[in-house]
PDB file of C-alpha atoms in Angstrom:
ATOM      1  CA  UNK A   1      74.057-211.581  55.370  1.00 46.00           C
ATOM      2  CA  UNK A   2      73.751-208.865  52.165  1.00 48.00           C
ATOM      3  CA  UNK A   3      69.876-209.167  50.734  1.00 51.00           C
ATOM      4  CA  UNK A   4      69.554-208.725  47.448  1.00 54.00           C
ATOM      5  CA  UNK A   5      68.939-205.855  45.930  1.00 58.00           C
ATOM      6  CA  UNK A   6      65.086-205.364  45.486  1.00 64.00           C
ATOM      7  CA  UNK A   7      63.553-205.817  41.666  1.00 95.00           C
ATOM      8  CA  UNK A   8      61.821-203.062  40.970  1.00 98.00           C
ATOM      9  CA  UNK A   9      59.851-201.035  38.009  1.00 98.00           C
ATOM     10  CA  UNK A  10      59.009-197.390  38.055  1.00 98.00           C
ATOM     11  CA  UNK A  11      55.912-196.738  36.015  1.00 98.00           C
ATOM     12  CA  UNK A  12      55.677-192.397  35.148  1.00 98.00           C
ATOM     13  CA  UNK A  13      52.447-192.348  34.006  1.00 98.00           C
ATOM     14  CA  UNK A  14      49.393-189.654  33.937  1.00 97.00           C
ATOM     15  CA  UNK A  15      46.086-189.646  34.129  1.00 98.00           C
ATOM     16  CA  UNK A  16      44.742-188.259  31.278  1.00 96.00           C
ATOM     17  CA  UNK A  17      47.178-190.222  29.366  1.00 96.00           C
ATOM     18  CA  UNK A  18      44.927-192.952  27.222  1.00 96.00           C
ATOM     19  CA  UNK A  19      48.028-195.440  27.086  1.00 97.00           C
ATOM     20  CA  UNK A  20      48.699-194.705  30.544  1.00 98.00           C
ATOM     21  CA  UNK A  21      45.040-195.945  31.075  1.00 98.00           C
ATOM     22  CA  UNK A  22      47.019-199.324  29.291  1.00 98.00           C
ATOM     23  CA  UNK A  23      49.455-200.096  31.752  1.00 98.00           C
ATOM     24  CA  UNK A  24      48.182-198.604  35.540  1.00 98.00           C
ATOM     25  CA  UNK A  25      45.606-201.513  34.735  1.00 98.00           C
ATOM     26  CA  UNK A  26      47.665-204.168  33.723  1.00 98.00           C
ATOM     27  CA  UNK A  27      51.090-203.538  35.684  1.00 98.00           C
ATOM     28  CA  UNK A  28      50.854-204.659  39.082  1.00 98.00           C
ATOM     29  CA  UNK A  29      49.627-207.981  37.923  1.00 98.00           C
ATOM     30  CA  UNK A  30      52.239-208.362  35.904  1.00 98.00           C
ATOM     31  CA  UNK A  31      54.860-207.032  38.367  1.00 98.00           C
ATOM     32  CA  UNK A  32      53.745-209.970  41.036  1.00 97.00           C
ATOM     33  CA  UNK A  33      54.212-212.519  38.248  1.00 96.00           C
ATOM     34  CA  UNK A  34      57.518-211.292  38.079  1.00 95.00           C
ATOM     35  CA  UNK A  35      58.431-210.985  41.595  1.00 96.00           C
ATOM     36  CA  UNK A  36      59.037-206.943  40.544  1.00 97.00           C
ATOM     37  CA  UNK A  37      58.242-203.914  43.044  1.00 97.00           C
ATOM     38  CA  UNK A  38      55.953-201.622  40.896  1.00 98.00           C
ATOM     39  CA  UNK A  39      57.163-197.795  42.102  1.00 98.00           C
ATOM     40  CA  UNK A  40      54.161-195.349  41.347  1.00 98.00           C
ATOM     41  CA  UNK A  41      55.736-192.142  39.505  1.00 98.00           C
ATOM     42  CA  UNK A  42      52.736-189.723  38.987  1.00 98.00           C
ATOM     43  CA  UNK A  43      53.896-186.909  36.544  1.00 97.00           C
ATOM     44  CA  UNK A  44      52.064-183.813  34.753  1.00 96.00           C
ATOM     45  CA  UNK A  45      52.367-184.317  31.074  1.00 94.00           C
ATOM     46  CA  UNK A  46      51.604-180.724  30.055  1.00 90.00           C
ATOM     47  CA  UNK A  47      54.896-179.153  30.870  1.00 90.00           C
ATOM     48  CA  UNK A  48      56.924-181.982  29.188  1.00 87.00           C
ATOM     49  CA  UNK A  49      54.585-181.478  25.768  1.00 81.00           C
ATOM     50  CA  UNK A  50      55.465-177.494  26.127  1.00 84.00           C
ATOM     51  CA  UNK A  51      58.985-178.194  26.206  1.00 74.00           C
ATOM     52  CA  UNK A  52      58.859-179.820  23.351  1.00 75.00           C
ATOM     53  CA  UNK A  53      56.658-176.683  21.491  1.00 73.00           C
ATOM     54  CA  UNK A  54      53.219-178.723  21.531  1.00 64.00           C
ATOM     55  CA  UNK A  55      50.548-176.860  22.886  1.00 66.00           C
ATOM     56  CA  UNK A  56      48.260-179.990  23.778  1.00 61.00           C
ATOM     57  CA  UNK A  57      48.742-183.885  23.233  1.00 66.00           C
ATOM     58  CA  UNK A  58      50.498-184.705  19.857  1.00 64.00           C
ATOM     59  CA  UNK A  59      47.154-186.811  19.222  1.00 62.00           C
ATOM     60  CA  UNK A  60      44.707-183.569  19.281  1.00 61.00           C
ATOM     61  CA  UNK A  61      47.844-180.931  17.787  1.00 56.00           C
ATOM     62  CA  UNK A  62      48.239-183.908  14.920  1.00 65.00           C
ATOM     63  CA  UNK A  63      44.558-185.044  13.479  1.00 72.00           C
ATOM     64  CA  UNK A  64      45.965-188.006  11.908  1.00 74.00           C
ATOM     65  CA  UNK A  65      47.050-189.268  14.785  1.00 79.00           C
ATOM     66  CA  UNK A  66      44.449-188.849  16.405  1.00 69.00           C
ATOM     67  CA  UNK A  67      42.119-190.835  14.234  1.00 80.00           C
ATOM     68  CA  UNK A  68      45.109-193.411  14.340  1.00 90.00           C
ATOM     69  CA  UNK A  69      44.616-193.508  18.396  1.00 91.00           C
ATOM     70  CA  UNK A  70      41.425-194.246  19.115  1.00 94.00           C
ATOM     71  CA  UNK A  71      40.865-196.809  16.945  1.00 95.00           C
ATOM     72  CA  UNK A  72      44.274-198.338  18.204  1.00 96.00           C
ATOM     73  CA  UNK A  73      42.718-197.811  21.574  1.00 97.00           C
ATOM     74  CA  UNK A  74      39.790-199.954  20.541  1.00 97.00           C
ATOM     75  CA  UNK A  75      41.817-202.677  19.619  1.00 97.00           C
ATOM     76  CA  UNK A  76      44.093-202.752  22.578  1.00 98.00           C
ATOM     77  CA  UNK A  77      41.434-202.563  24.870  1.00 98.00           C
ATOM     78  CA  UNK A  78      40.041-205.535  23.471  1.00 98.00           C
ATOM     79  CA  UNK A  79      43.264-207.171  23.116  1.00 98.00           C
ATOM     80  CA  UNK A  80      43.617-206.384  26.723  1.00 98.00           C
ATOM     81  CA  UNK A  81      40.018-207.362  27.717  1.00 98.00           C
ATOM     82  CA  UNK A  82      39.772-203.691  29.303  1.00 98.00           C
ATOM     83  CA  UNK A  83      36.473-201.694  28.899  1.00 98.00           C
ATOM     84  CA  UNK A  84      37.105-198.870  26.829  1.00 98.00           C
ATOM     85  CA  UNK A  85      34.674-195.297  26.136  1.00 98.00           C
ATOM     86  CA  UNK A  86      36.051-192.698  24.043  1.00 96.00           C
ATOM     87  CA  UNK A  87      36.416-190.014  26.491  1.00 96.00           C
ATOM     88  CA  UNK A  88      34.168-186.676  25.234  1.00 96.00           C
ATOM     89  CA  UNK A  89      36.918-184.470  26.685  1.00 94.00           C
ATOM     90  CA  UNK A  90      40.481-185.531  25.706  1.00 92.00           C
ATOM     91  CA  UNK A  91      42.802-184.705  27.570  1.00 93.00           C
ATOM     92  CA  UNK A  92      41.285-184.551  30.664  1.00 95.00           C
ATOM     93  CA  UNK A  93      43.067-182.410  34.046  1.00 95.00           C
ATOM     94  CA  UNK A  94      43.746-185.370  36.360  1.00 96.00           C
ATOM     95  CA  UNK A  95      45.700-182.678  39.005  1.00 97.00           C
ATOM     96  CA  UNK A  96      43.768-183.658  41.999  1.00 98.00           C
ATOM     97  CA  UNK A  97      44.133-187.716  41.457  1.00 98.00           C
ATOM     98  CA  UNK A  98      47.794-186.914  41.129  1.00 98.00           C
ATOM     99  CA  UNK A  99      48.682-185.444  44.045  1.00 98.00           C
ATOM    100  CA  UNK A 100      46.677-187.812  46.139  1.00 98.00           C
ATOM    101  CA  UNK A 101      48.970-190.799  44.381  1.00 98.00           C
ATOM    102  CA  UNK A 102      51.721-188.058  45.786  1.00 98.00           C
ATOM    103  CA  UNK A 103      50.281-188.209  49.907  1.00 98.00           C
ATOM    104  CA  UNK A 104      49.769-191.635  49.755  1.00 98.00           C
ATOM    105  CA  UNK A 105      52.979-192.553  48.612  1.00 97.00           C
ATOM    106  CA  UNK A 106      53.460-195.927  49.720  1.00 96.00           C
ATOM    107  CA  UNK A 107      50.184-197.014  50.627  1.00 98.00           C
ATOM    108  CA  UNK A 108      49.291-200.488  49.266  1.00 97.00           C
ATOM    109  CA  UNK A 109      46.352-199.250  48.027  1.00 98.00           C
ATOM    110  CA  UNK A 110      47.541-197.022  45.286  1.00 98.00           C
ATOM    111  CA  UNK A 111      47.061-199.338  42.859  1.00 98.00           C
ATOM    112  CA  UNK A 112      43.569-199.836  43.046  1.00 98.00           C
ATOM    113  CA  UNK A 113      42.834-195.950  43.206  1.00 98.00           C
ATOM    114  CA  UNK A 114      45.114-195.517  40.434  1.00 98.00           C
ATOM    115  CA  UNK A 115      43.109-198.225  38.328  1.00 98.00           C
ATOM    116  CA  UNK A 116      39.824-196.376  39.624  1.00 98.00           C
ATOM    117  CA  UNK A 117      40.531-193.158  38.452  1.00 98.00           C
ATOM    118  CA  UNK A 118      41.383-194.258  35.074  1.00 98.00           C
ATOM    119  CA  UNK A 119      38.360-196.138  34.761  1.00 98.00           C
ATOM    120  CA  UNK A 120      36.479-193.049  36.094  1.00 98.00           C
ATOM    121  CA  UNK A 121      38.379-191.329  32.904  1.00 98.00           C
ATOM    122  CA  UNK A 122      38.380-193.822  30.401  1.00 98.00           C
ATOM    123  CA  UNK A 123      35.301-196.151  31.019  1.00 98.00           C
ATOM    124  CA  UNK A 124      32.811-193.976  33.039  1.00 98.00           C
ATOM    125  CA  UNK A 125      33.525-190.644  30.861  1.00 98.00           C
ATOM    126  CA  UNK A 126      33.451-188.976  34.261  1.00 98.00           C
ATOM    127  CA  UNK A 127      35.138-185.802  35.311  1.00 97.00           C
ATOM    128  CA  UNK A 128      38.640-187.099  37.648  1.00 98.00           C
ATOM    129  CA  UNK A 129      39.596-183.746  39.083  1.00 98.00           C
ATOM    130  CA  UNK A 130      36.877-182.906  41.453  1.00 98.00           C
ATOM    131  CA  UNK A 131      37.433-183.693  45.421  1.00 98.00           C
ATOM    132  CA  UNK A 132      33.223-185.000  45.145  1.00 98.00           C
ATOM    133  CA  UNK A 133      34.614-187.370  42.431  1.00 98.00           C
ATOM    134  CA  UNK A 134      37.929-188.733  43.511  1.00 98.00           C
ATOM    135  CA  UNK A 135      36.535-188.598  47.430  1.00 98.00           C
ATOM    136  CA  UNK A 136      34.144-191.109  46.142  1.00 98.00           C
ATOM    137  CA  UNK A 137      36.948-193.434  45.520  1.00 98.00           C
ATOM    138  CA  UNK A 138      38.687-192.864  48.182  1.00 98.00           C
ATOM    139  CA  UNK A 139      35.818-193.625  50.275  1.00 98.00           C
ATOM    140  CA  UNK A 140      34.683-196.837  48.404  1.00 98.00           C
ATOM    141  CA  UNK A 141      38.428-197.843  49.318  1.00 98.00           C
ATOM    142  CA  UNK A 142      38.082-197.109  53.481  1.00 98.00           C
ATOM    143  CA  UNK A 143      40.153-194.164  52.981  1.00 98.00           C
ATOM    144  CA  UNK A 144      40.129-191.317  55.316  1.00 98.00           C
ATOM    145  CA  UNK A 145      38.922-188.602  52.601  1.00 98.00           C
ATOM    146  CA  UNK A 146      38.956-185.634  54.244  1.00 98.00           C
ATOM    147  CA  UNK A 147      42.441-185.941  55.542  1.00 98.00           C
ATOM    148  CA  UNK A 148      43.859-186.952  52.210  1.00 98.00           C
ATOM    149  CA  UNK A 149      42.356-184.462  50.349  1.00 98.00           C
ATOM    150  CA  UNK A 150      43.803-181.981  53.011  1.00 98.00           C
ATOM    151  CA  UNK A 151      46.781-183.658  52.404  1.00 98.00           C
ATOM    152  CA  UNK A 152      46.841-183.593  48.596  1.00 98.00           C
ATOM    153  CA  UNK A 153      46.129-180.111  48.088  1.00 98.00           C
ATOM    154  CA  UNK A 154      48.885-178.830  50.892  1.00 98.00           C
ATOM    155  CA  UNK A 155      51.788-176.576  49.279  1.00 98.00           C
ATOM    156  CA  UNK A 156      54.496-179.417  49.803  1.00 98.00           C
ATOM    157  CA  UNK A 157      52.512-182.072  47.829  1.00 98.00           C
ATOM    158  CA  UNK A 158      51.758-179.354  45.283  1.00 98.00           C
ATOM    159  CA  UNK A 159      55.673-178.700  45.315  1.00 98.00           C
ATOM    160  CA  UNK A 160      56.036-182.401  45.087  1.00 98.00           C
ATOM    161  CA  UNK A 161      54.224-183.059  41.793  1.00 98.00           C
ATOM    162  CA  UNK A 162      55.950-179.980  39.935  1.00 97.00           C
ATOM    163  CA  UNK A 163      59.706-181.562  41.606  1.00 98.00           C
ATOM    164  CA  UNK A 164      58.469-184.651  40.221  1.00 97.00           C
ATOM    165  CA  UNK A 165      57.718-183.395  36.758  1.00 97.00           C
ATOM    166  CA  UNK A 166      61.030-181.679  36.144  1.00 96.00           C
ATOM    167  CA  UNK A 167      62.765-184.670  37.282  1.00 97.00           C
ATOM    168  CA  UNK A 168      60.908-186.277  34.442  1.00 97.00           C
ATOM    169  CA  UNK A 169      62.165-183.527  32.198  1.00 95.00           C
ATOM    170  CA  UNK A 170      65.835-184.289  33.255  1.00 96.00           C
ATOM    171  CA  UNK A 171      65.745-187.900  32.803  1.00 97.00           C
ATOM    172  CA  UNK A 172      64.465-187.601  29.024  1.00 95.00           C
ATOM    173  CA  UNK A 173      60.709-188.523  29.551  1.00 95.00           C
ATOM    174  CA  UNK A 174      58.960-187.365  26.274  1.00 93.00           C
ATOM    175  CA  UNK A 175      55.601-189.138  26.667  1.00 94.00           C
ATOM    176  CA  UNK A 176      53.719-191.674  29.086  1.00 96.00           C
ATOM    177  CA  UNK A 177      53.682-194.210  30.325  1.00 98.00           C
ATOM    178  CA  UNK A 178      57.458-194.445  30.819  1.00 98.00           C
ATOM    179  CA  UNK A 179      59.449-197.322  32.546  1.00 98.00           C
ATOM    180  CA  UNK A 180      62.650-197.579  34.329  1.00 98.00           C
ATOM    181  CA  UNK A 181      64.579-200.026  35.389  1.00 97.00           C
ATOM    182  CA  UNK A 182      67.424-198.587  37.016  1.00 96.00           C
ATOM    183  CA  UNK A 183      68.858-196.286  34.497  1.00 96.00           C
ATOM    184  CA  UNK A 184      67.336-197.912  31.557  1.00 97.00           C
ATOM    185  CA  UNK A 185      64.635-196.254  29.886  1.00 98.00           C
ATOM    186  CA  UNK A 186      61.350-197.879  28.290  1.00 98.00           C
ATOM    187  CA  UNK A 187      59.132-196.113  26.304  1.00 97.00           C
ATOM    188  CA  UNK A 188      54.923-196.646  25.557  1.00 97.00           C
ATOM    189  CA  UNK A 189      52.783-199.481  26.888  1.00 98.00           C
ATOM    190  CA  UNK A 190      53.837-201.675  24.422  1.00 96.00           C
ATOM    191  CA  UNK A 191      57.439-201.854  26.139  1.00 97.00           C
ATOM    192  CA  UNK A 192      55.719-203.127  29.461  1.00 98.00           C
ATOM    193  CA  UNK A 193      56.450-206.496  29.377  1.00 97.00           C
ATOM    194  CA  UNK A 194      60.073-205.806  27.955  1.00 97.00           C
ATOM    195  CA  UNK A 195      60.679-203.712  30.927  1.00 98.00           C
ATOM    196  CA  UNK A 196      59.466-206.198  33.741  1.00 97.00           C
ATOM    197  CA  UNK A 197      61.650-208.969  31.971  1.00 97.00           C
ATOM    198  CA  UNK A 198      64.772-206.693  32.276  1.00 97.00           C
ATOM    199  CA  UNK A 199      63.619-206.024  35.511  1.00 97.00           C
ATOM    200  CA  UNK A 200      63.635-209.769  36.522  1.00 95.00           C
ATOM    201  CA  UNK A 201      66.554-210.291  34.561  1.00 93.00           C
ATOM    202  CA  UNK A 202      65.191-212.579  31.687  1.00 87.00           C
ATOM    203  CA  UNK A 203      65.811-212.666  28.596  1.00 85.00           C
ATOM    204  CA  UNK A 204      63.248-210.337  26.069  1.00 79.00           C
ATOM    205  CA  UNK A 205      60.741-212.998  24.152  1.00 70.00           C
ATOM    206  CA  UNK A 206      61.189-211.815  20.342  1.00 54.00           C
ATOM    207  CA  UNK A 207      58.218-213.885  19.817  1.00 46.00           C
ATOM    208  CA  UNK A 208      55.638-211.700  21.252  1.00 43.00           C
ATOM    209  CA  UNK A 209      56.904-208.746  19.134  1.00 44.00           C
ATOM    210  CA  UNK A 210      56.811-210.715  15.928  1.00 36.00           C
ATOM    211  CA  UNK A 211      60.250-210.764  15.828  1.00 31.00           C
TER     212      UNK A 211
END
């Protein structure tokens, strides 16, 4: 007998992304209340804001929107029940966290590093791309940290993450976090809960987007 096909949700997202921070703490608990398989799609931002002739995120190149973000941050965070610290160095290099997301593709512990590092980033104000810092985690988690930092910083995981980021290039990814379902492209952390009910196959709720 056919199974079917497997509900599933890919989050691109990046660590030194702020409304990344959003949804790699909120989406596997949403995913299991929607019988969705969350897919882990690490992704460097940098080359995708080049392409488009920004030389840094569009909230330091634009001040306005930057002032706009972090006090939208504040409130989301709140909304969200999340902790939240202005980080002192926006945006922050999140390489190494990356590629270990990369190794330990799979794992069923991704999630929880994932949610660690950002709180490292957005929380702690801590530095996320030493091996001291994100061995810590690893270790806290039971993870063999020497071999998975070995692993991370080998030249086909490093080949990996830059394959990875011009496949985000060539699907039309412009910021993170991204969702897809399928083919079928969603857009910021406020699209998160659209994209797991097209995932499950329910209807969108107009009445949590005030529509």
């Amino acid at each position: 007998m056919t199974k079917p096909p497997v509900k599933a949700i890919e989050l691109w997202f990046e660590f030194g992304s702020n409304y990344s921070y959003l949804s790699v703490m909120r989406i596997e608990a949403l995913a299991a209340a929607h019988e969705v398989q969350v897919k882990w799609r690490p992704f460097l931002l940098g080359p995708i804001f080049q392409a488009l002739g920004w030389t840094s995120s569009p909230f330091v190149v634009q001040k306005e929107k930057g002032a706009y973000v972090w006090k939208d941050m504040e409130r989301q965070c709140a909304k969200y029940g999340l902790p939240w610290t202005k980080p002192t160095q926006f945006p922050r290099l999140g390489l190494l966290p990356l590629r270990v997301m990369l190794a330990a593709e799979g794992a069923p512990w991704i999630g929880e590093f994932a949610r660690r590092v950002m709180l490292l980033n957005f929380h702690r104000d801590r530095e996320i791309n030493s091996p001291e810092a994100i061995g810590a985690i690893l270790a806290e988690l039971g993870q063999p940290v020497d071999t998975l930092l070995a692993r991370a910083t080998s030249d086909p995981v490093k080949a990996r993450l830059r394959a990875q980021t011009e496949e985000a290039r060539a699907r039309g990814i412009f910021g993170a976090p991204t969702f897809f379902v399928g083919d079928e492209l969603f857009w910021g952390n406020d699209r998160l809960e659209d994209a797991l009910a097209f995932a499950a196959g329910r209807p969108l709720d107009a009445s949590v987007q005030g529509g």
